[in-house]
Coordinates of C-alpha atoms in Angstrom, one line a residue:
Chain V
M109 CA 64.7 14.8 130.9
S110 CA 66.4 18.1 131.1
E111 CA 67.7 19.4 134.3
I112 CA 68.3 23.0 135.3
K113 CA 71.3 23.5 137.5
V114 CA 70.8 27.1 138.6
K115 CA 68.2 29.3 140.1
D116 CA 66.8 32.5 138.4
K117 CA 68.9 35.6 139.2
E118 CA 71.8 33.5 140.4
I119 CA 75.4 34.7 139.8
V120 CA 77.4 32.3 137.6
V121 CA 81.0 32.2 136.5
P122 CA 82.4 31.4 133.0
G123 CA 82.2 27.7 132.3
E124 CA 79.6 27.0 134.9
T125 CA 76.9 24.5 133.8
L126 CA 73.5 26.1 133.7
A127 CA 71.4 23.2 132.4
I128 CA 71.8 19.7 131.1
G129 CA 69.6 18.4 128.3
M130 CA 68.3 19.6 125.0
D131 CA 65.0 21.1 126.3
Y132 CA 66.7 24.4 127.2
L133 CA 68.0 27.0 124.8
P134 CA 71.1 29.1 125.1
S135 CA 70.8 32.9 124.6
H136 CA 73.0 35.9 125.4
W137 CA 76.3 35.0 126.9
T138 CA 75.6 31.2 127.2
Y139 CA 76.6 28.5 124.8
R140 CA 75.9 24.8 124.3
E141 CA 78.4 22.1 124.5
K142 CA 77.0 18.7 123.7
D143 CA 73.9 18.5 125.9
K144 CA 75.0 21.1 128.4
I145 CA 74.4 24.8 128.5
L146 CA 77.3 26.8 129.9
A147 CA 77.9 30.4 130.9
S148 CA 80.4 32.3 128.8
R149 CA 81.0 35.2 131.1
L150 CA 80.4 36.4 134.7
G151 CA 76.8 37.4 135.1
L152 CA 73.3 37.0 136.5
V153 CA 71.2 34.1 135.1
V154 CA 67.8 35.0 133.7
I155 CA 65.4 32.1 132.9
E156 CA 62.8 33.0 130.4
G157 CA 60.7 29.8 129.9
K158 CA 63.1 27.5 128.1
V159 CA 65.6 30.2 127.2
L160 CA 68.6 30.8 129.4
K161 CA 70.5 34.1 129.2
L162 CA 73.0 36.0 131.3
V163 CA 72.9 39.7 132.3
P164 CA 76.5 40.9 132.5
L165 CA 77.6 42.5 135.8
S166 CA 81.0 43.8 134.8
G167 CA 83.0 44.9 131.9
V168 CA 83.7 47.9 129.8
Y169 CA 81.3 49.6 127.4
L170 CA 81.1 48.3 123.8
P171 CA 79.4 50.8 121.4
K172 CA 76.0 49.7 120.1
R173 CA 73.8 51.4 117.5
G174 CA 71.0 53.5 119.0
D175 CA 72.8 54.1 122.3
T176 CA 72.8 57.6 123.8
I177 CA 76.2 58.2 125.2
I178 CA 78.2 61.0 126.9
G179 CA 81.7 61.5 125.3
Q180 CA 84.5 63.9 125.2
V181 CA 85.9 65.6 122.1
T182 CA 89.5 64.5 121.7
E183 CA 90.5 65.6 118.2
I184 CA 89.4 67.9 115.4
L185 CA 89.2 66.0 112.1
L186 CA 89.0 67.3 108.6
S187 CA 85.2 67.2 108.5
G188 CA 84.2 66.6 112.1
W189 CA 85.3 65.7 115.6
R190 CA 86.7 62.6 117.2
I191 CA 84.9 61.7 120.4
D192 CA 86.1 59.4 123.2
T193 CA 83.3 57.0 124.1
N194 CA 84.7 55.6 127.3
S195 CA 85.4 52.3 125.4
A196 CA 88.1 50.8 123.2
Y197 CA 86.7 52.6 120.2
S198 CA 86.4 56.3 119.6
A199 CA 83.6 57.8 117.6
V200 CA 83.4 60.3 114.8
M201 CA 80.9 63.0 114.7
N202 CA 80.6 64.4 111.2
M203 CA 79.9 68.1 110.6
K204 CA 76.5 67.3 109.0
D205 CA 75.5 65.3 112.1
A206 CA 76.7 67.9 114.5
T207 CA 74.8 71.0 113.7
S208 CA 72.2 72.3 111.2
E209 CA 74.2 75.5 110.9
F210 CA 76.1 76.2 107.7
I211 CA 79.8 75.6 108.2
A212 CA 82.0 77.3 105.5
R213 CA 84.9 75.4 103.9
G214 CA 88.0 75.8 106.0
A215 CA 86.1 77.2 109.0
D216 CA 87.6 76.8 112.5
L217 CA 85.7 73.8 113.9
T218 CA 86.8 74.5 117.5
K219 CA 84.2 77.3 117.4
Y220 CA 81.5 74.6 117.6
F221 CA 83.2 71.9 119.7
D222 CA 86.6 72.3 121.1
I223 CA 88.9 69.6 122.4
G224 CA 87.9 68.6 126.0
D225 CA 84.2 69.5 125.5
W226 CA 81.7 67.0 126.8
V227 CA 78.8 66.1 124.5
M228 CA 75.7 64.0 124.7
V229 CA 75.4 62.1 121.4
K230 CA 73.6 59.2 119.9
I231 CA 75.3 56.3 118.0
I232 CA 74.0 56.0 114.5
N233 CA 76.2 53.3 113.2
V234 CA 78.8 50.8 114.3
T235 CA 80.7 48.8 111.7
S236 CA 82.2 45.3 111.9
Q237 CA 85.5 46.9 112.7
N238 CA 83.8 48.9 115.5
L239 CA 84.1 52.2 113.7
V240 CA 81.5 54.4 115.4
D241 CA 79.5 57.3 114.0
V242 CA 77.6 59.6 116.3
T243 CA 75.1 62.4 115.8
M244 CA 73.9 65.3 117.8
K245 CA 70.6 65.6 116.0
G246 CA 67.9 64.3 118.3
P247 CA 66.0 65.3 121.4
G248 CA 68.2 66.3 124.3
L249 CA 71.5 65.7 122.5
R250 CA 73.8 68.7 123.1
K251 CA 77.0 70.0 124.3
L252 CA 77.3 69.8 128.1
K253 CA 78.4 73.0 129.7
G254 CA 79.7 73.0 133.3
G255 CA 78.7 70.3 135.7
R256 CA 80.7 67.3 136.8
I257 CA 81.3 63.9 135.3
V258 CA 81.0 60.6 137.1
H259 CA 82.0 57.3 135.6
V260 CA 80.0 54.2 136.5
N261 CA 79.8 50.6 135.4
T262 CA 78.0 50.6 132.0
H263 CA 76.0 47.5 133.0
K264 CA 74.5 49.4 136.0
V265 CA 73.2 52.2 133.8
P266 CA 69.7 50.6 133.5
R267 CA 69.5 50.5 137.3
I268 CA 70.5 54.2 137.6
I269 CA 67.8 55.2 135.1
G270 CA 65.1 52.9 136.5
K271 CA 61.9 51.9 134.9
Q272 CA 60.9 54.8 132.5
G273 CA 63.5 56.9 134.2
S274 CA 61.9 56.5 137.7
M275 CA 65.2 56.3 139.6
V276 CA 66.9 59.3 137.9
S277 CA 63.8 61.4 138.4
M278 CA 63.7 60.5 142.0
I279 CA 67.3 61.7 142.5
K280 CA 66.5 64.9 140.5
Q281 CA 63.6 65.6 142.8
Y282 CA 65.6 65.2 146.0
T283 CA 68.8 66.9 144.9
N284 CA 67.5 69.5 142.5
C285 CA 70.4 68.6 140.1
R286 CA 70.3 68.1 136.3
I287 CA 71.4 64.6 135.6
L288 CA 72.2 63.0 132.2
V289 CA 73.1 59.3 132.0
G290 CA 75.0 57.9 129.0
Q291 CA 74.7 54.3 128.1
N292 CA 78.5 54.2 128.2
G293 CA 78.6 54.7 131.9
V294 CA 79.4 58.4 131.9
V295 CA 77.0 60.5 134.0
W296 CA 76.8 64.3 133.9
I297 CA 75.6 66.1 137.0
S298 CA 75.0 69.8 137.3
G299 CA 73.4 71.7 140.2
D300 CA 73.5 75.1 141.8
D301 CA 74.6 73.8 145.1
P302 CA 77.9 71.8 145.3
A303 CA 76.6 69.9 148.3
Q304 CA 73.6 68.7 146.3
E305 CA 75.9 67.7 143.5
L306 CA 77.9 65.7 145.9
L307 CA 74.8 64.0 147.3
T308 CA 73.9 63.1 143.7
V309 CA 77.3 61.6 143.1
N310 CA 77.1 59.5 146.3
T311 CA 73.6 58.3 145.5
I312 CA 74.7 57.2 142.0
K313 CA 77.7 55.4 143.5
K314 CA 75.4 53.7 146.0
I315 CA 73.1 52.5 143.2
E316 CA 76.2 51.2 141.3
N317 CA 77.4 49.2 144.3
E318 CA 74.0 47.7 145.1
A319 CA 72.4 47.5 141.7
H320 CA 72.2 43.7 141.7
L321 CA 70.5 43.4 145.1
A322 CA 66.7 43.4 145.6
G323 CA 64.7 46.4 146.9
L324 CA 67.0 49.0 145.4
T325 CA 64.4 51.7 144.9
D326 CA 63.3 51.6 148.5
R327 CA 66.9 51.8 149.8
V328 CA 67.8 54.7 147.6
H329 CA 64.6 56.4 148.6
S330 CA 65.3 56.2 152.3
Y331 CA 69.0 57.1 151.7
L332 CA 67.9 60.3 150.0
E333 CA 65.1 61.0 152.5
K334 CA 67.7 60.9 155.3
R335 CA 70.1 63.3 153.6
K336 CA 67.7 65.6 151.8
M337 CA 68.5 69.3 152.0
P338 CA 66.3 72.3 151.6
H339 CA 66.2 73.5 147.9
S340 CA 68.2 76.6 147.4
G341 CA 66.5 79.0 145.0
R342 CA 64.8 78.0 141.8
N343 CA 63.7 74.6 140.8
I344 CA 66.2 73.6 138.1
H345 CA 64.6 70.8 136.1
E346 CA 61.2 72.5 135.7
T347 CA 62.8 75.4 133.9
D348 CA 65.2 74.5 131.1
M349 CA 66.1 71.9 128.5
P350 CA 64.1 69.0 127.3
D351 CA 65.1 65.8 129.0
V352 CA 66.4 62.9 127.1
Q353 CA 63.7 60.3 126.7
Y354 CA 64.8 57.3 128.7
S355 CA 63.6 54.0 127.6
E356 CA 63.8 50.9 129.7
Q357 CA 66.8 48.8 128.7
E358 CA 66.4 45.3 127.2
Chain L
M97 CA 117.3 7.6 148.7
T98 CA 113.7 8.2 149.2
Y99 CA 111.9 11.4 150.0
E100 CA 110.1 10.7 153.3
K101 CA 108.4 13.8 154.4
R102 CA 107.8 17.2 153.0
S103 CA 109.2 20.1 155.0
D104 CA 105.7 21.5 155.8
G105 CA 104.2 18.1 156.6
R106 CA 101.9 17.9 153.7
R107 CA 100.9 14.7 152.0
F108 CA 102.6 14.2 148.6
D109 CA 99.4 14.8 146.8
E110 CA 98.2 17.7 148.9
L111 CA 97.9 21.4 147.9
R112 CA 99.2 24.2 150.1
P113 CA 96.4 26.3 151.7
I114 CA 94.7 28.4 149.0
A115 CA 93.0 31.8 149.4
A116 CA 91.5 34.0 146.7
K117 CA 89.7 37.3 146.5
V118 CA 88.2 39.2 143.5
G119 CA 87.9 42.9 143.0
V120 CA 91.0 43.9 145.0
I121 CA 92.1 46.7 142.7
P122 CA 89.3 49.3 142.4
R123 CA 90.6 51.2 139.4
A124 CA 91.2 48.1 137.3
V125 CA 88.3 46.7 135.1
G126 CA 88.9 43.3 136.8
S127 CA 91.3 42.2 139.4
A128 CA 92.0 39.2 141.7
W129 CA 94.4 38.0 144.4
F130 CA 95.4 34.4 144.6
K131 CA 97.5 32.9 147.4
I132 CA 98.8 29.4 147.5
G133 CA 101.0 28.7 150.5
K134 CA 103.6 31.5 150.6
T135 CA 103.2 32.3 146.9
E136 CA 100.9 35.3 146.3
A137 CA 99.8 36.8 143.0
Y138 CA 97.8 39.9 142.2
A139 CA 96.3 40.2 138.7
A140 CA 94.8 43.3 137.2
V141 CA 92.9 43.4 133.9
Y142 CA 92.5 46.6 131.8
G143 CA 90.5 46.7 128.7
P144 CA 89.4 45.9 126.1
R145 CA 91.0 49.2 125.2
E146 CA 92.8 50.8 122.3
M147 CA 95.9 48.9 121.3
Y148 CA 99.2 50.9 121.3
P149 CA 101.6 50.7 119.5
K150 CA 99.2 50.6 116.6
F151 CA 101.2 48.2 114.5
L152 CA 100.4 45.4 117.0
Q153 CA 96.6 45.8 116.3
D154 CA 94.8 42.8 114.9
P155 CA 91.9 43.9 112.7
L156 CA 90.3 40.4 113.0
K157 CA 90.2 40.0 116.8
G158 CA 91.3 41.6 120.0
C159 CA 94.7 40.8 121.5
L160 CA 95.5 39.4 124.9
R161 CA 98.7 40.8 126.5
C162 CA 100.1 39.5 129.7
H163 CA 102.8 41.0 131.9
Y164 CA 104.3 38.9 134.6
N165 CA 106.5 40.5 137.3
M166 CA 108.1 39.2 140.4
M167 CA 108.7 42.1 142.8
P168 CA 112.3 42.7 143.6
F169 CA 111.9 41.7 147.3
S170 CA 109.6 38.8 146.6
G171 CA 111.9 35.8 146.8
S172 CA 114.5 34.9 149.4
G173 CA 115.4 38.6 149.9
E174 CA 118.5 38.8 147.8
R175 CA 118.7 41.9 145.6
V176 CA 117.0 41.4 142.2
R177 CA 117.2 43.9 139.5
P178 CA 113.7 45.2 139.1
G179 CA 111.9 45.2 135.8
S180 CA 111.5 42.6 133.1
N181 CA 114.1 40.1 132.3
R182 CA 114.4 37.0 130.1
R183 CA 112.6 34.8 132.5
S184 CA 109.6 37.1 133.1
K185 CA 109.2 37.7 129.3
E186 CA 109.0 34.0 128.7
I187 CA 106.5 33.5 131.6
S188 CA 104.4 36.4 130.3
L189 CA 104.3 34.6 126.9
V190 CA 103.3 31.2 128.3
M191 CA 100.7 32.8 130.6
E192 CA 99.2 34.5 127.6
R193 CA 99.1 31.2 125.7
A194 CA 97.6 29.4 128.7
L195 CA 94.7 31.9 128.9
R196 CA 94.2 32.4 125.2
P197 CA 92.1 29.3 124.6
V198 CA 89.4 30.4 126.9
V199 CA 88.9 34.0 126.1
D200 CA 86.9 35.1 123.1
L201 CA 88.0 38.5 121.8
S202 CA 86.4 38.3 118.4
Q203 CA 84.1 41.2 119.3
F204 CA 87.0 43.5 120.0
P205 CA 89.0 44.0 116.7
N206 CA 92.0 46.3 117.0
A207 CA 91.6 46.3 120.8
V208 CA 93.8 44.8 123.5
V209 CA 93.1 43.2 126.9
D210 CA 96.0 43.8 129.2
V211 CA 96.7 41.5 132.1
F212 CA 99.2 42.5 134.7
V213 CA 100.4 39.9 137.2
E214 CA 102.5 41.0 140.2
L215 CA 104.0 38.7 142.8
P216 CA 104.7 40.4 146.1
Q217 CA 105.8 37.1 147.7
T218 CA 107.0 33.9 146.1
D219 CA 107.7 30.4 147.1
A220 CA 107.7 28.5 143.8
G221 CA 104.7 28.0 141.5
T222 CA 104.4 31.6 140.6
R223 CA 103.3 31.2 137.0
C224 CA 100.6 28.8 138.2
A225 CA 99.4 31.3 140.9
G226 CA 99.6 34.0 138.3
I227 CA 97.5 32.1 135.8
C228 CA 94.9 31.3 138.5
A229 CA 94.7 35.0 139.5
A230 CA 94.6 36.2 135.9
S231 CA 91.8 33.8 135.0
M232 CA 89.7 35.2 137.8
A233 CA 90.6 38.8 137.0
L234 CA 89.6 38.2 133.3
A235 CA 86.2 36.8 134.4
D236 CA 85.8 39.8 136.8
A237 CA 86.5 42.2 133.9
G238 CA 83.6 40.7 132.0
I239 CA 85.7 39.3 129.2
P240 CA 83.7 36.6 127.3
M241 CA 85.3 33.3 128.4
R242 CA 84.2 29.8 127.8
D243 CA 85.8 28.4 130.9
L244 CA 88.1 29.2 133.8
V245 CA 91.8 28.2 133.8
C246 CA 93.3 26.6 136.8
A247 CA 97.0 25.9 137.2
V248 CA 99.2 24.0 139.6
S249 CA 102.6 22.5 139.5
A250 CA 103.4 18.9 139.9
G251 CA 106.8 17.2 139.9
K252 CA 109.1 14.7 141.3
V253 CA 111.6 14.8 144.1
E254 CA 113.8 11.8 144.5
D255 CA 111.4 8.9 144.1
K256 CA 108.1 10.6 144.9
I257 CA 105.7 12.2 142.5
I258 CA 104.5 15.3 144.4
L259 CA 101.9 18.1 143.9
D260 CA 102.4 21.8 144.3
L261 CA 106.1 22.2 144.9
M262 CA 107.6 24.6 147.3
Y263 CA 110.9 26.4 146.6
D264 CA 113.1 23.9 148.4
E265 CA 111.5 21.0 146.4
D266 CA 111.6 23.0 143.2
S267 CA 115.3 23.6 143.6
A268 CA 116.1 20.1 145.0
E269 CA 118.8 18.2 143.1
E270 CA 117.4 16.1 140.4
G271 CA 114.0 17.6 141.3
V272 CA 111.5 17.9 138.5
D273 CA 109.0 20.8 138.3
I274 CA 106.1 20.6 135.9
P275 CA 103.7 23.6 135.9
I276 CA 100.4 22.6 134.4
A277 CA 97.4 24.7 133.5
M278 CA 94.1 23.2 132.6
L279 CA 90.6 24.3 131.6
A280 CA 88.3 23.7 134.6
N281 CA 85.6 21.8 132.8
S282 CA 87.3 19.9 130.0
K283 CA 90.7 19.4 131.7
E284 CA 92.3 20.3 128.4
I285 CA 95.9 21.3 129.1
S286 CA 96.8 24.8 128.1
L287 CA 100.2 25.0 129.7
L288 CA 102.7 22.2 130.3
Q289 CA 106.4 23.0 131.0
M290 CA 109.0 20.9 132.5
D291 CA 112.3 21.5 134.3
G292 CA 114.3 18.3 134.9
M293 CA 114.2 14.8 133.7
I294 CA 111.3 12.4 134.2
T295 CA 110.0 9.2 132.7
K296 CA 106.9 9.1 130.6
K297 CA 105.2 7.0 133.3
D298 CA 106.0 9.4 136.1
L299 CA 105.0 12.4 133.9
M300 CA 101.5 10.9 133.4
K301 CA 101.3 10.3 137.2
A302 CA 102.2 13.9 137.8
I303 CA 99.5 15.1 135.3
D304 CA 96.9 12.9 137.0
L305 CA 97.8 14.5 140.3
A306 CA 97.4 18.0 138.9
K307 CA 94.1 17.0 137.2
K308 CA 92.6 16.1 140.6
A309 CA 93.9 19.3 142.2
V310 CA 92.4 21.4 139.5
D311 CA 88.9 20.9 140.8
E312 CA 89.8 22.1 144.2
I313 CA 91.4 25.2 142.8
C314 CA 88.5 25.8 140.6
D315 CA 86.1 25.7 143.5
V316 CA 88.1 28.4 145.3
Q317 CA 88.1 30.6 142.2
K318 CA 84.3 30.2 141.7
T319 CA 83.6 31.0 145.3
A320 CA 85.8 34.1 145.2
L321 CA 84.1 35.3 142.0
K322 CA 80.6 34.9 143.5
E323 CA 81.5 36.4 146.8
R324 CA 82.4 39.7 145.0
F325 CA 78.7 40.3 144.5
N326 CA 77.3 38.9 147.8
V327 CA 78.0 42.0 149.8
A328 CA 77.9 45.6 148.7
E329 CA 81.5 46.7 148.4
H330 CA 82.7 50.1 149.4

């Protein structure tokens, strides 16, 4: 006797009725009130059998354990560094999570990371009060030297990365730039040619704007195909640094 | 004396023309514009972000902080001292309380969600327009909410119970102005203020008028929120 009120992939607003009847189950960002299932934020409906959930489209980042993020060092602490995570909560990177080098008591910590440095780190713990611990021990986690930073909507990050990193590798191929994407919506781009870097920035902005529309990969492909430039010099991403392993989100 | 005809020719239970748009302020996390008649409100939402000053932090849940401001040139054109005053502080507070029941900030301890409402043009019903805009902006900012909030004013001029007062009605002698905010689904009242004297019977009539109008306002809000994602913005 249950009735579903929305189509799959439809955009719903808070308080909108998704289904009536007890046959459907509320999941992420939906709630039940009597026999109705309602949306509890702005998002895209995903119907998985009898389970209804929302995929958020907007909002700021909220730190989550296991996320790889790009942050900026904002403060030197007694035994580590405070890192801005582009969210309401800053993170702490302890000395022992930062480097395997021996750091003597009273050493000048700015030698390792100074205020203003950008770092790619992984969240190891988030407490109930949203105190965040991060580490730099892991594949691809490091200090980011040079390059430029772009901020994007954190909910669009899975689209920028693509399935098994397909989207980001496509951009890398066309623009010959190094790209690192943090779950918190901070993207680091570095290339030899500023024009190529700019193309990368524009491509990422395009993905961000059109992330929720179908046929994204094809559109980005033709966008890059139209604007591709001859590679200047060496091929960047063949040569250095191990890439971060991108896994598909959710 | 009886009130025969409204100066803009509306029926007594008719809203002024409404328009709304979401995502009008690119740098804000969420934003909205709401226009009802000549009253226009912009709302911008920032956060959840770190709460300063720190002593205002709540370790159990996030805070909601509203800021209401009528621009100095927004009214009849007479010089108004810019910045906050007693009236705007009060309205900021009641707006926060009107929105509080729908937002769920339990995930954001020690953080704050800031809502800024600016009114570039006013013709009565500013707090209602502000609440409508703020509710859309909060949804646009991805804040967990169980419902939208819609607000409209009702009242009485002479012998008529009327909906959505304009300034000349609001300021009429013996006129009664009742701003009402309701949750869109449950029609629970989250704001009810009154300026003037009214009987209980007439008050109930006024609330009923507002209740009917809320659905109309809610439709406009919903459409505006959905339209934000229909076309790729640039």
